[in-house]
Short mmCIF file of C-alpha atoms and ligand atoms in Angstrom, two decimals:
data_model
loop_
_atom_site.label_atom_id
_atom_site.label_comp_id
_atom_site.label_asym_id
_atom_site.label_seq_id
_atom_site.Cartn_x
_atom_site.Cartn_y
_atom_site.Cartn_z
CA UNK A 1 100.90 143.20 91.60
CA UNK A 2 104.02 141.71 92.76
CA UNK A 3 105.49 138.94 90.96
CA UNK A 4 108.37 135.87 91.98
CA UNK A 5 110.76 136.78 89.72
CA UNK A 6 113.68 134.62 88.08
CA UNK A 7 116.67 136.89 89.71
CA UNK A 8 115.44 135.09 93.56
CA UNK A 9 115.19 131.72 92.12
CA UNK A 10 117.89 129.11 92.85
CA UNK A 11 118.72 127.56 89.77
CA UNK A 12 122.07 126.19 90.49
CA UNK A 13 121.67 122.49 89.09
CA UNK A 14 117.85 122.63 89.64
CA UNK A 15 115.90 121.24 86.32
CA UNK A 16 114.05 124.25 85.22
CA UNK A 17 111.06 124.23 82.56
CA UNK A 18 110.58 127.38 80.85
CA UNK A 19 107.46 128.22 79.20
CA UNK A 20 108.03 129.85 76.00
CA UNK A 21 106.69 131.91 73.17
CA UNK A 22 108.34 130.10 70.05
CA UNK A 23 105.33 130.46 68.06
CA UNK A 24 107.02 131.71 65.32
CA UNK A 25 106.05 131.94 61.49
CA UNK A 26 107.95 129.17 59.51
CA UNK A 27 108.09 128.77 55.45
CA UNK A 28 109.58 125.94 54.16
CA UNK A 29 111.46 124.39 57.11
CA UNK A 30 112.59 127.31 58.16
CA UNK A 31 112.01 130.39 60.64
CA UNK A 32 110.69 133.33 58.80
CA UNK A 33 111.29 136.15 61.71
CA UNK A 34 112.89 134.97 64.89
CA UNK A 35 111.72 137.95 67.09
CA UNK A 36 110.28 136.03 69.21
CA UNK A 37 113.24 133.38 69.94
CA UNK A 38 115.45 136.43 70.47
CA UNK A 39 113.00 138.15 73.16
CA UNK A 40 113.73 134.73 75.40
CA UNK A 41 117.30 134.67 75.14
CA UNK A 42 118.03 137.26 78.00
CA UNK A 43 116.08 134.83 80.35
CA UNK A 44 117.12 131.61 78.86
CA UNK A 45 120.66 132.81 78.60
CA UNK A 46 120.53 133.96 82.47
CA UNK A 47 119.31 130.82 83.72
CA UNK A 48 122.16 128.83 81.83
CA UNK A 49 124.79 131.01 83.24
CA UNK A 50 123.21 130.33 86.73
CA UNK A 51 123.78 126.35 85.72
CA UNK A 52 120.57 125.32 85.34
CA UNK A 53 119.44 122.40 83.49
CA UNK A 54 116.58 123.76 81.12
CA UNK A 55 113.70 122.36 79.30
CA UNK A 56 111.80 124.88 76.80
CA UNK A 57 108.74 124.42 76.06
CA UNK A 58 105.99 126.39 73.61
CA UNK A 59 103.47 125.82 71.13
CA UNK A 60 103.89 126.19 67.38
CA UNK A 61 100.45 126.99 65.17
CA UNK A 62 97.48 124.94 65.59
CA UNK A 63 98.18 121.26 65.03
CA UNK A 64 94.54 120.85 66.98
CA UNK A 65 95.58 118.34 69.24
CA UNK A 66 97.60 115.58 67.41
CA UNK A 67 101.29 115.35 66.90
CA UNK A 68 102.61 116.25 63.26
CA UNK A 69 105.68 116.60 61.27
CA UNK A 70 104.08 119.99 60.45
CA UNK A 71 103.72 121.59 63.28
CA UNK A 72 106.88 119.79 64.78
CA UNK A 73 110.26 122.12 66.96
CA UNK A 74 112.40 120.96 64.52
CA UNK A 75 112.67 124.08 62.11
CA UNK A 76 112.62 126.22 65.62
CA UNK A 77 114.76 124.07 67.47
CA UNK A 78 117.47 124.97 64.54
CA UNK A 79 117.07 128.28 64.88
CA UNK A 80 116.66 128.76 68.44
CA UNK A 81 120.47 126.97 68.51
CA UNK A 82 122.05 129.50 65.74
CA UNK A 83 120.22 132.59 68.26
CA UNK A 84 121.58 130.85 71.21
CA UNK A 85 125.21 129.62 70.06
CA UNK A 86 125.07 126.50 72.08
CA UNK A 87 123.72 122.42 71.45
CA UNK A 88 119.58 122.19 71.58
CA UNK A 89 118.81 118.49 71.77
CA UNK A 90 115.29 118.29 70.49
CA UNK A 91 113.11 115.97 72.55
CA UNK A 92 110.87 113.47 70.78
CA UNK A 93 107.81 114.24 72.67
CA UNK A 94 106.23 116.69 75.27
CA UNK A 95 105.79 114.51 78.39
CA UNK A 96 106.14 110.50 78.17
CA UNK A 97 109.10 107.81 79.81
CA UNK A 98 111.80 109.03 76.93
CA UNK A 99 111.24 112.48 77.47
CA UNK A 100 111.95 112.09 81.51
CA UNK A 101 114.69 109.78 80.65
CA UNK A 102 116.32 112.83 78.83
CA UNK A 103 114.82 115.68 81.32
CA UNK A 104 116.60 113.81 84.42
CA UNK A 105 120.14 113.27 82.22
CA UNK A 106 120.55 116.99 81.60
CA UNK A 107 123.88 118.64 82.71
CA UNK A 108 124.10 122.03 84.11
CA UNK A 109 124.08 124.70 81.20
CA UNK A 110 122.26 121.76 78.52
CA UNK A 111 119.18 122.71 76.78
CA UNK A 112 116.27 120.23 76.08
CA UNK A 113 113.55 122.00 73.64
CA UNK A 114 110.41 119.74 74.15
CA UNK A 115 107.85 118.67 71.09
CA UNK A 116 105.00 121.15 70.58
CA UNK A 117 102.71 121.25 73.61
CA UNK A 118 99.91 121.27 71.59
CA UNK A 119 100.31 117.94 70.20
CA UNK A 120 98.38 117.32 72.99
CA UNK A 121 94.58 118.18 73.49
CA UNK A 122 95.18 118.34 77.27
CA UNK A 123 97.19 121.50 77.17
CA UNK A 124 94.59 124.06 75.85
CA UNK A 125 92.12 121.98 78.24
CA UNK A 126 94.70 122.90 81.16
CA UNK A 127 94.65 119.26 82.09
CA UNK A 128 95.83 118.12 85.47
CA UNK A 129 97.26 114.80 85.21
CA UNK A 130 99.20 116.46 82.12
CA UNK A 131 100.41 119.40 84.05
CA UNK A 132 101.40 116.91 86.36
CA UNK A 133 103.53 115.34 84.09
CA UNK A 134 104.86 118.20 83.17
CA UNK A 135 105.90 119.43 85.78
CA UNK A 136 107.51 115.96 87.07
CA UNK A 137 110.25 116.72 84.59
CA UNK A 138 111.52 119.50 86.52
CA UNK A 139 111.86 121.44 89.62
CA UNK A 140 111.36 125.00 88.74
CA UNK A 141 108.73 126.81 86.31
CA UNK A 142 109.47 129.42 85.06
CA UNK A 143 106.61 131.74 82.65
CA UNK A 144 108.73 133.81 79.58
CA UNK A 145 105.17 133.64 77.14
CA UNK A 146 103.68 136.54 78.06
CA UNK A 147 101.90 136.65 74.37
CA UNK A 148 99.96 133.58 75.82
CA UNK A 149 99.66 134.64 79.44
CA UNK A 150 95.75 135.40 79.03
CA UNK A 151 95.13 131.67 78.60
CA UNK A 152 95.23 128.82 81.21
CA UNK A 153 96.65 126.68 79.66
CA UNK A 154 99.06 123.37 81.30
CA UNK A 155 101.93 124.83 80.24
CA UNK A 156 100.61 128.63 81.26
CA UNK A 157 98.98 127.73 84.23
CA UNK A 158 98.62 124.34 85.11
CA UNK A 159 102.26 123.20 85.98
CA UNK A 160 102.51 126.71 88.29
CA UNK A 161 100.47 124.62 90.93
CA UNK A 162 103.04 121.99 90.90
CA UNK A 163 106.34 124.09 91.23
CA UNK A 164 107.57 126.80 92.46
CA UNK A 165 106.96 129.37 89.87
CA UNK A 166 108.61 132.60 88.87
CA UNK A 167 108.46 135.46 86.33
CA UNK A 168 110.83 135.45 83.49
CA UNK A 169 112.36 139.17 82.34
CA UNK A 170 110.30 139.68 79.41
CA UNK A 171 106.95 139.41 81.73
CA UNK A 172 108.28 140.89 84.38
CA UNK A 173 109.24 143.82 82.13
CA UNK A 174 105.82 143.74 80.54
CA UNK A 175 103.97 143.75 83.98
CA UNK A 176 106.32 146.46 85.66
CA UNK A 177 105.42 148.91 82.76
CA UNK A 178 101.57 147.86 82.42
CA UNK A 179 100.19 147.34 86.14
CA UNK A 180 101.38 150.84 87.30
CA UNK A 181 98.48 151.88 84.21
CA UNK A 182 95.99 149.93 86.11
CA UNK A 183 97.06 150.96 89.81
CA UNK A 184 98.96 154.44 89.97
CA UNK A 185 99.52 155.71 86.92
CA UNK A 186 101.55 159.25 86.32
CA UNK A 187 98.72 161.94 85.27
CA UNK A 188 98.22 163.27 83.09
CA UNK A 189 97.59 159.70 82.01
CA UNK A 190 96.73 159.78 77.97
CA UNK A 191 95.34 156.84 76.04
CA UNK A 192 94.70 156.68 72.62
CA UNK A 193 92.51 154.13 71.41
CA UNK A 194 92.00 152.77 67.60
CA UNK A 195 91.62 150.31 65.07
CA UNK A 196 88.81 148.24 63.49
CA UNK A 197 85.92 147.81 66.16
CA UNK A 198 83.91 149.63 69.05
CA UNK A 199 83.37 145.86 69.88
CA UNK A 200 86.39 144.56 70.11
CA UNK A 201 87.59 148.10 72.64
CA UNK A 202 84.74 148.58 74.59
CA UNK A 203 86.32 146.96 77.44
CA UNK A 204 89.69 148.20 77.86
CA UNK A 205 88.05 152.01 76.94
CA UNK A 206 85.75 151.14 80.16
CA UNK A 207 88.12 150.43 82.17
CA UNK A 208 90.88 153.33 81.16
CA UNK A 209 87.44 155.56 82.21
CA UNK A 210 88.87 154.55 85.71
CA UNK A 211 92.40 155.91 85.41
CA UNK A 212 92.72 158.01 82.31
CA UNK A 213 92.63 162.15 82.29
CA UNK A 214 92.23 161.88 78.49
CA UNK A 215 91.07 159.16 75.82
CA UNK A 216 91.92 160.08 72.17
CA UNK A 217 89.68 157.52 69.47
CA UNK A 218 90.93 157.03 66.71
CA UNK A 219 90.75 154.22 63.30
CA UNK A 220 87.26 152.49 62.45
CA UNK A 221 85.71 152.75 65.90
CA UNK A 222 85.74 156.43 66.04
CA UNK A 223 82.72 157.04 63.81
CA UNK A 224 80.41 154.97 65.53
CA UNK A 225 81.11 157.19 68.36
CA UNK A 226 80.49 160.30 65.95
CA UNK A 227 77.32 158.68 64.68
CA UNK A 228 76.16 159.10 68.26
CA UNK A 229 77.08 162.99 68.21
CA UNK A 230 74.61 163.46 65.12
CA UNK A 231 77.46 163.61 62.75
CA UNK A 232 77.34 162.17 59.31
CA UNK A 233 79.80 159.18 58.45
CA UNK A 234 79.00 158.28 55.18
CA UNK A 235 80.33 155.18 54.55
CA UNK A 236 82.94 154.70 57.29
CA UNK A 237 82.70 151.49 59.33
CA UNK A 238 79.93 151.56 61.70
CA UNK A 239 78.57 148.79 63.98
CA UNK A 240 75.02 149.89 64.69
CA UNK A 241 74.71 147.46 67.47
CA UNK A 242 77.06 149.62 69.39
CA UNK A 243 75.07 152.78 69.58
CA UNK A 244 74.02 152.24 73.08
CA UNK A 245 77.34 150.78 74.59
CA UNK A 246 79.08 153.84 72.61
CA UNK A 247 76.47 156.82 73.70
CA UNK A 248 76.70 155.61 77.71
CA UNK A 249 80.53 155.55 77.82
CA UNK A 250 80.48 159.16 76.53
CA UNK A 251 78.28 159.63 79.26
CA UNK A 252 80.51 158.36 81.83
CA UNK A 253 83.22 159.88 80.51
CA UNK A 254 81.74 163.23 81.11
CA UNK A 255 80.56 162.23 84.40
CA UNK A 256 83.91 161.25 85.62
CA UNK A 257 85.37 164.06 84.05
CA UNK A 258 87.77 162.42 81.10
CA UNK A 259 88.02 164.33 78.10
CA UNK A 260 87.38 162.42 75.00
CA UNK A 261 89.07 163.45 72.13
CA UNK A 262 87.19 162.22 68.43
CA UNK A 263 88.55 162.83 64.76
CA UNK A 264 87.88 166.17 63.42
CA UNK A 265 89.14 165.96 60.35
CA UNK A 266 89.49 162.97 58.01
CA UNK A 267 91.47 161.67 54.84
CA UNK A 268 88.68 159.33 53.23
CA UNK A 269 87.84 157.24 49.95
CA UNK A 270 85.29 156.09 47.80
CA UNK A 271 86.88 152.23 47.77
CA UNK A 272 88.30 150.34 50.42
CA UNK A 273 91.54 149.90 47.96
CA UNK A 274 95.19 150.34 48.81
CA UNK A 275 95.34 153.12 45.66
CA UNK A 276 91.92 154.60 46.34
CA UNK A 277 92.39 158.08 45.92
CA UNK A 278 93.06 160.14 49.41
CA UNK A 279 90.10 162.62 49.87
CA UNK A 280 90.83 165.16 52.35
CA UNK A 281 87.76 165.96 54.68
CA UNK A 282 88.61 169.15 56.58
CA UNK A 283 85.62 169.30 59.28
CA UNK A 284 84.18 166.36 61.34
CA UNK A 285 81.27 165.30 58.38
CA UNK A 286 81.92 162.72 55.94
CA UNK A 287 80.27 163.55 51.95
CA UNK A 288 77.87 160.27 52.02
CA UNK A 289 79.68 158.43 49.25
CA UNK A 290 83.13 158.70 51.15
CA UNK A 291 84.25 156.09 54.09
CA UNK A 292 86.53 157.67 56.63
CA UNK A 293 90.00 155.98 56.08
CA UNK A 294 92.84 157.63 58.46
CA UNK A 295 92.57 161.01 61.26
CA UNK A 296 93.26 164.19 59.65
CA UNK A 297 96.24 166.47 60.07
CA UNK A 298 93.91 168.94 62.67
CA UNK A 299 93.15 165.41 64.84
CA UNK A 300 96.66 164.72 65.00
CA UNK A 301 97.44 167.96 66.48
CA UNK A 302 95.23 167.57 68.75
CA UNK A 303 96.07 164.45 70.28
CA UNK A 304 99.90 165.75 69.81
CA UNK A 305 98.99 168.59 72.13
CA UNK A 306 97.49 166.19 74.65
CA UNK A 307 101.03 164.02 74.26
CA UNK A 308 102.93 167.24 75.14
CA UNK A 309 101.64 167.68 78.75
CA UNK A 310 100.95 163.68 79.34
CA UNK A 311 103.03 161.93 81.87
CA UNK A 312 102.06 158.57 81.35
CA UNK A 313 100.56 157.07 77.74
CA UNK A 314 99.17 153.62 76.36
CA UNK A 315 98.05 153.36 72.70
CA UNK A 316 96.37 150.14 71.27
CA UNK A 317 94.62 150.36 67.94
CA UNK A 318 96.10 151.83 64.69
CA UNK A 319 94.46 155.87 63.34
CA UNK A 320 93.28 154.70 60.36
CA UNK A 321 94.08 151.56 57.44
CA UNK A 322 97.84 152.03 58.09
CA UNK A 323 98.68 148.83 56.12
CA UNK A 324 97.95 151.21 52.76
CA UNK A 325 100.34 153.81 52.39
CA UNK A 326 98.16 156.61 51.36
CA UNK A 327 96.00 155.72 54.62
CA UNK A 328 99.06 155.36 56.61
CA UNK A 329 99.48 158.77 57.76
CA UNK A 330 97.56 159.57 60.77
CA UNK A 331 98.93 156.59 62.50
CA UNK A 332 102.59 157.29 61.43
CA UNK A 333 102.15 160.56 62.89
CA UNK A 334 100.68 160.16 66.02
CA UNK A 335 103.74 157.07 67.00
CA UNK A 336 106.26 159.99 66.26
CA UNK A 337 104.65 162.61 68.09
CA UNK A 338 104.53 159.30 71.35
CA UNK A 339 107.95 158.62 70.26
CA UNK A 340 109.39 162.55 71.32
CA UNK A 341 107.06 162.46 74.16
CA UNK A 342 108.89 162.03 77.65
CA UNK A 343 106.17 160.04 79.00
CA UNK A 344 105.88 156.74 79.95
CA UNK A 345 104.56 155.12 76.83
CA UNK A 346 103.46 151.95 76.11
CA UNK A 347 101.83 150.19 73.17
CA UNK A 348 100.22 147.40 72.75
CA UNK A 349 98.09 145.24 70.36
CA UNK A 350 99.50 143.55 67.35
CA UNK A 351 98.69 145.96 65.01
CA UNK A 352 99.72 149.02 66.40
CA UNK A 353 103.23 146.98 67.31
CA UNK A 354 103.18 145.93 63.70
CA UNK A 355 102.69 149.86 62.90
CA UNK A 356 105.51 151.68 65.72
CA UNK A 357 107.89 148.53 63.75
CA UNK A 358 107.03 149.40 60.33
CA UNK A 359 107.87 153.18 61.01
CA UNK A 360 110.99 151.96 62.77
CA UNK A 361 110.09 153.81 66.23
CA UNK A 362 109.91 150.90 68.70
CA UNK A 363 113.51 152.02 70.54
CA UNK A 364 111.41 155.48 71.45
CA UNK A 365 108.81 153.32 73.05
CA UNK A 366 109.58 153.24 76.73
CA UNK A 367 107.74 149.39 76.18
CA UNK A 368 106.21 147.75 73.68
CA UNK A 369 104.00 144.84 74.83
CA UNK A 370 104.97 141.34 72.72
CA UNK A 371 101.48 139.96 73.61
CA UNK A 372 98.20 141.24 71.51
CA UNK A 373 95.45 139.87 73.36
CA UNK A 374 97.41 138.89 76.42
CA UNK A 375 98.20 143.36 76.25
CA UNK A 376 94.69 144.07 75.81
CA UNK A 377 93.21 141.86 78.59
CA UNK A 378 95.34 143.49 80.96
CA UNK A 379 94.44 146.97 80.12
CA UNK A 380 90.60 145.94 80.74
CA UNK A 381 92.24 145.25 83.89
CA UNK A 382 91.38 140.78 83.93
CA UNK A 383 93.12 138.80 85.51
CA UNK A 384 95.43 137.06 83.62
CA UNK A 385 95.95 133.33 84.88
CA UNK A 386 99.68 132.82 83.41
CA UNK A 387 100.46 136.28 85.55
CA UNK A 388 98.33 135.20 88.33
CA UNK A 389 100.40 132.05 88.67
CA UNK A 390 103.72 134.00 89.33
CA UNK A 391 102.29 136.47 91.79
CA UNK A 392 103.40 136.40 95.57
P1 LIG B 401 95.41 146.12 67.32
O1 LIG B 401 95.80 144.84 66.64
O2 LIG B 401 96.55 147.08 67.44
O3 LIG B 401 94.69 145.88 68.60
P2 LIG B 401 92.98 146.27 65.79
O4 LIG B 401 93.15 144.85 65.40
O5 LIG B 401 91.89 146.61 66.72
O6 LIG B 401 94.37 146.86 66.35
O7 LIG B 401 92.75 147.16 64.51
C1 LIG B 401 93.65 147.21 63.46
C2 LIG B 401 92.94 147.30 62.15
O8 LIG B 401 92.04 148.39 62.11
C3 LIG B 401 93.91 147.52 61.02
O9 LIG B 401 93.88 146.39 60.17
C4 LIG B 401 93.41 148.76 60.33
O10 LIG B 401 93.46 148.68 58.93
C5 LIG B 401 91.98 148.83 60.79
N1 LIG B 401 91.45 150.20 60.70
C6 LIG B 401 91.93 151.30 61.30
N2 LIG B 401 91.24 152.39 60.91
C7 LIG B 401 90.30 151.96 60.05
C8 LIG B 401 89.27 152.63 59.29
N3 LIG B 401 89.10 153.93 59.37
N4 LIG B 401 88.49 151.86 58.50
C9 LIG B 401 88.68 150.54 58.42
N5 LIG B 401 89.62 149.86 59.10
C10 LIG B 401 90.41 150.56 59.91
MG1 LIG B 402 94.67 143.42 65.46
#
């Protein structure tokens, strides 16, 4: 997968619309975490000093269609000027006669931040004529949203077939570390695979069957899979529907030869409650009244042992209910053990980003993936149309 890039685009004095991810939480009037406004800058920044003329444009929470004072830039647009240390002239629309007016009297190195592109029903419905429109306010697109790359959206998708297009740096980065996972990954290639549901990781385990040497399940979806092995599971989640789906990809795994590591040890409780007490479970059954809460210390040793050797590793999906401390464990230990690894490792999935942040590892993390679903998708190896758009 090779994309255009923003480094081979000439910006010099060319009206540029960047595609943003400014969906950022905001409490009274103001920006609550600006992560994602500081993960543009490198690419917004760049393209000013090249003396371009840029538009921004993102969503902002669901104002379903309709324009609101609500779900208005303005809190972001003030923020977004603090980050960037330079005039942000909000515009008073998305597309519309004012909004070229101001697009076409941009000077090289000014910043226009368009309205909310959601304001308008025709950008989730990737309309044309509104991609058109779009797109008529510059010359350039360029993609920096990779958190809503797995949705074709107009400002995603649409505008690409209207300008040239290119890859900003926080895609490219995200595709440079991901597709090698997909197409030639360094073996031994370790994933480790958690969180709520077998339903909701079915796909992406399918497809790692493809390229990984070892899968490691851990969190919620791991006893389903031990249900199917004739172990008991008490009262750990289990989605019964799943029994199948979760007894055939053992079966594939063995036929293609990729080891599948499951918990064999647990820390449980009796209540699904932050100060449940922590029952340790030293063997792979659960007592009946106990639901499986977090991997044991023996299950993290394992999987640490697989980390040691592994060349290349992805992790999506938390070890257990990190969000309680006395659950948190598992999880904490296993993003260590990935953060002295030398491999390549990548994680992905909002809460296992949520987790490597809370335990203050994301610098040992060759990448960490700023898109949840947009991550996931690409590990099941879709196509994502946002990427698609910027390929050559
Ligand atoms: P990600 O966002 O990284 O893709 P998921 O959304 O699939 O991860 O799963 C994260 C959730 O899974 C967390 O809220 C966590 O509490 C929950 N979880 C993990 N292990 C368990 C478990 N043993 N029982 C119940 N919930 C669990
Ligand atoms: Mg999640």
């Amino acid at each position: 997968m090779v994309l255009n890039t923003v480094k081979e685009a000439d910006v010099k004095g060319k009206r540029v619309l960047i595609r943003v991810d400014f969906n950022v939480p905001v409490k009274d009037g103001k920006v609550t975490d600006n992560t994602r406004i500081k993960a543009a800058l490198p690419t917004i920044e760049y393209l000013l000093n090249e003396g371009a003329k840029l538009i921004v444009v993102s969503h902002f929470g669901r104002p379903k269609g309709k324009k609101s004072e609500e779900f208005s830039m303005k809190p972001i647009r003030a923020e977004f000027e603090k980050l960037l240390g330079k005039k942000v002239k909000l515009a008073g629309d998305v597309i519309g006669p004012e909004v070229e007016k101001e697009a076409e009297n941009l000077k090289e190195g000014e910043v226009l931040l368009l309205e909310n592109a959601r304001f308008y029903p025709e950008e989730e419905k990737n309309d044309a004529e509104f991609a058109k429109k779009l797109a008529s306010l510059a010359d350039i697109y360029v993609n920096d949203a990779f958190g809503t790359a797995h949705r074709a959206h107009a400002t995603t998708e649409g505008v690409s077939h209207y300008l040239p297009s290119y890859a900003g740096f926080l895609i490219e980065k995200e595709v440079k570390y991901m597709a090698p996972l997909l197409e030639n990954p360094e073996h031994p290639f370790v994933a480790i695979i958690g969180g709520s549901k077998v339903s909701s990781k079915i796909t992406v385990l399918e497809s790692l069957l493809n390229t990984c040497d070892v899968i490691c399940i851990g969190g919620g979806m791991a006893y389903t899979f031990l249900k199917v092995l004739g172990h008991k599971i008490g009262k750990s989640l289990y989605e019964e529907d799943y029994i199948e789906t979760a007894k055939n990809f053992l079966e594939s795994a063995k036929k293609k030869g990729v080891k599948v590591i499951l918990p064999v040890d647990h820390i449980g409780a009796k209540e699904f409650k932050e100060d449940a007490e922590r029952i340790c479970i030293d063997g792979v059954d659960i007592p009946d009244d106990v639901m499986g809460m977090d991997i044991g210390p023996k299950t993290v040793e394992l999987i640490n042992d697989e980390l040691k050797s592994a060349k290349s590793v992805v992790w999506n999906g938390p070890m257990g209910v990190f969000e309680f401390s006395s659950f948190s464990k598992g999880t904490e230990d296993v993003a260590k053990a990935l953060a002295d690894s030398s491999a390549i490792s990548v994680v992905g999935g909002g809460d296992s980003v949520a987790a490597i942040n809370k335990f203050g590892l994301a610098d040992k993390i060759s990448h960490v993936s700023t898109g949840g679903g947009a991550s996931l998708e690409f590990l099941e190896g879709k196509t994502l149309p946002g990427i698609k758009a910027l390929e050559k």
